[in-house]
mmCIF file of C-alpha atoms in Angstrom:
data_model
loop_
_atom_site.group_PDB
_atom_site.id
_atom_site.type_symbol
_atom_site.label_atom_id
_atom_site.label_comp_id
_atom_site.label_asym_id
_atom_site.label_seq_id
_atom_site.Cartn_x
_atom_site.Cartn_y
_atom_site.Cartn_z
ATOM 1 C CA UNK G 1 -21.186 -1.740 12.451
ATOM 2 C CA UNK G 2 -18.130 -0.631 10.303
ATOM 3 C CA UNK G 3 -18.100 -1.955 6.694
ATOM 4 C CA UNK G 4 -15.578 -5.056 6.533
ATOM 5 C CA UNK G 5 -12.571 -4.365 3.802
ATOM 6 C CA UNK G 6 -11.445 -7.001 1.434
ATOM 7 C CA UNK G 7 -8.785 -8.223 3.775
ATOM 8 C CA UNK G 8 -6.929 -7.879 6.620
ATOM 9 C CA UNK G 9 -4.167 -5.875 5.098
ATOM 10 C CA UNK G 10 -6.825 -3.384 3.059
ATOM 11 C CA UNK G 11 -8.175 -2.930 6.099
ATOM 12 C CA UNK G 12 -4.868 -0.963 8.178
ATOM 13 C CA UNK G 13 -3.945 2.463 7.253
ATOM 14 C CA UNK G 14 -2.680 3.911 3.908
ATOM 15 C CA UNK G 15 0.966 4.329 5.201
ATOM 16 C CA UNK G 16 0.985 0.715 7.152
ATOM 17 C CA UNK G 17 -0.649 -0.967 4.527
ATOM 18 C CA UNK G 18 1.530 0.766 1.706
ATOM 19 C CA UNK G 19 5.187 -0.318 3.985
ATOM 20 C CA UNK G 20 3.730 -3.785 4.033
ATOM 21 C CA UNK G 21 3.419 -4.058 -0.022
ATOM 22 C CA UNK G 22 6.308 -2.356 -0.485
ATOM 23 C CA UNK G 23 8.497 -4.812 1.341
ATOM 24 C CA UNK G 24 6.529 -7.679 -0.108
ATOM 25 C CA UNK G 25 7.740 -6.488 -3.270
ATOM 26 C CA UNK G 26 11.005 -6.068 -2.886
ATOM 27 C CA UNK G 27 11.585 -9.706 -2.813
ATOM 28 C CA UNK G 28 11.438 -10.580 0.750
ATOM 29 C CA UNK G 29 10.044 -14.179 1.454
ATOM 30 C CA UNK G 30 6.329 -13.657 2.777
ATOM 31 C CA UNK G 31 7.717 -15.873 6.068
ATOM 32 C CA UNK G 32 10.075 -13.236 6.751
ATOM 33 C CA UNK G 33 7.439 -10.168 5.665
ATOM 34 C CA UNK G 34 4.853 -11.849 8.035
ATOM 35 C CA UNK G 35 7.875 -11.890 11.530
ATOM 36 C CA UNK G 36 8.755 -8.449 10.308
ATOM 37 C CA UNK G 37 5.015 -6.944 10.200
ATOM 38 C CA UNK G 38 4.792 -8.640 14.072
ATOM 39 C CA UNK G 39 8.359 -6.889 15.066
ATOM 40 C CA UNK G 40 7.799 -3.535 13.314
ATOM 41 C CA UNK G 41 4.239 -3.023 13.588
ATOM 42 C CA UNK G 42 2.751 -5.588 16.442
ATOM 43 C CA UNK G 43 0.194 -7.025 13.883
ATOM 44 C CA UNK G 44 -0.524 -10.522 13.697
ATOM 45 C CA UNK G 45 -0.873 -11.189 9.687
ATOM 46 C CA UNK G 46 -0.241 -14.408 8.599
ATOM 47 C CA UNK G 47 1.685 -15.321 5.361
ATOM 48 C CA UNK G 48 -0.966 -16.461 3.741
ATOM 49 C CA UNK G 49 -3.239 -13.572 4.550
ATOM 50 C CA UNK G 50 -0.225 -11.741 2.827
ATOM 51 C CA UNK G 51 -0.460 -13.720 -0.045
ATOM 52 C CA UNK G 52 -4.019 -13.768 -0.442
ATOM 53 C CA UNK G 53 -3.930 -9.919 -0.581
ATOM 54 C CA UNK G 54 -1.274 -9.865 -3.268
ATOM 55 C CA UNK G 55 -3.220 -12.010 -5.266
ATOM 56 C CA UNK G 56 -6.680 -10.841 -5.015
ATOM 57 C CA UNK G 57 -6.594 -7.380 -3.639
ATOM 58 C CA UNK G 58 -3.388 -6.090 -5.397
ATOM 59 C CA UNK G 59 -3.649 -7.877 -8.786
ATOM 60 C CA UNK G 60 -7.557 -7.317 -9.189
ATOM 61 C CA UNK G 61 -7.796 -4.022 -7.899
ATOM 62 C CA UNK G 62 -4.742 -2.550 -9.438
ATOM 63 C CA UNK G 63 -6.425 -0.150 -11.631
ATOM 64 C CA UNK G 64 -9.302 1.182 -8.812
ATOM 65 C CA UNK G 65 -6.652 1.158 -6.557
ATOM 66 C CA UNK G 66 -4.548 4.117 -8.694
ATOM 67 C CA UNK G 67 -8.256 5.882 -9.643
ATOM 68 C CA UNK G 68 -8.103 5.688 -5.609
ATOM 69 C CA UNK G 69 -4.536 7.011 -4.993
ATOM 70 C CA UNK G 70 -4.509 9.747 -7.202
ATOM 71 C CA UNK G 71 -2.685 9.846 -10.587
ATOM 72 C CA UNK G 72 0.542 11.011 -11.694
ATOM 73 C CA UNK G 73 1.346 15.213 -10.979
ATOM 74 C CA UNK G 74 0.317 17.263 -13.993
ATOM 75 C CA UNK G 75 3.352 19.134 -15.706
ATOM 76 C CA UNK G 76 3.852 22.735 -14.373
ATOM 77 C CA UNK G 77 4.248 25.879 -16.225
ATOM 78 C CA UNK G 78 7.306 26.912 -13.769
ATOM 79 C CA UNK G 79 10.964 25.802 -14.994
ATOM 80 C CA UNK G 80 12.713 24.773 -11.989
ATOM 81 C CA UNK G 81 17.051 24.765 -12.065
ATOM 82 C CA UNK G 82 18.841 22.026 -12.320
ATOM 83 C CA UNK G 83 21.873 21.919 -11.195
ATOM 84 C CA UNK G 84 22.992 18.913 -12.530
ATOM 85 C CA UNK G 85 22.502 20.049 -16.346
ATOM 86 C CA UNK G 86 24.642 22.114 -18.337
ATOM 87 C CA UNK G 87 24.342 25.488 -19.466
ATOM 88 C CA UNK G 88 23.818 25.855 -22.932
ATOM 89 C CA UNK G 89 26.062 27.985 -25.224
ATOM 90 C CA UNK G 90 23.554 30.677 -25.531
ATOM 91 C CA UNK G 91 23.314 30.887 -21.564
ATOM 92 C CA UNK G 92 27.088 30.875 -20.910
ATOM 93 C CA UNK G 93 27.568 34.127 -23.607
ATOM 94 C CA UNK G 94 27.629 37.691 -21.982
ATOM 95 C CA UNK G 95 25.515 40.486 -23.678
ATOM 96 C CA UNK G 96 28.385 42.725 -23.209
#
């Protein structure tokens, strides 16, 4: 028997769950998100479950989710060319 997740939304695959969470955070009413989830993923997840997921799982476990999903990338030693950055005075002078 598989272990049960905290809620139905948490039990979804990562990309599906992430897309649902971003849609809820975008400001769309939860009732509309419920019908959007039904059309987009062919899932029946009620607005009550979406609210409970937001209140319990996202707010209560935010610190743990950051650990599980990984931290921010570390700074690189390489210097990349930025086309929007204007060259400095030292770079524009010709050596000859």
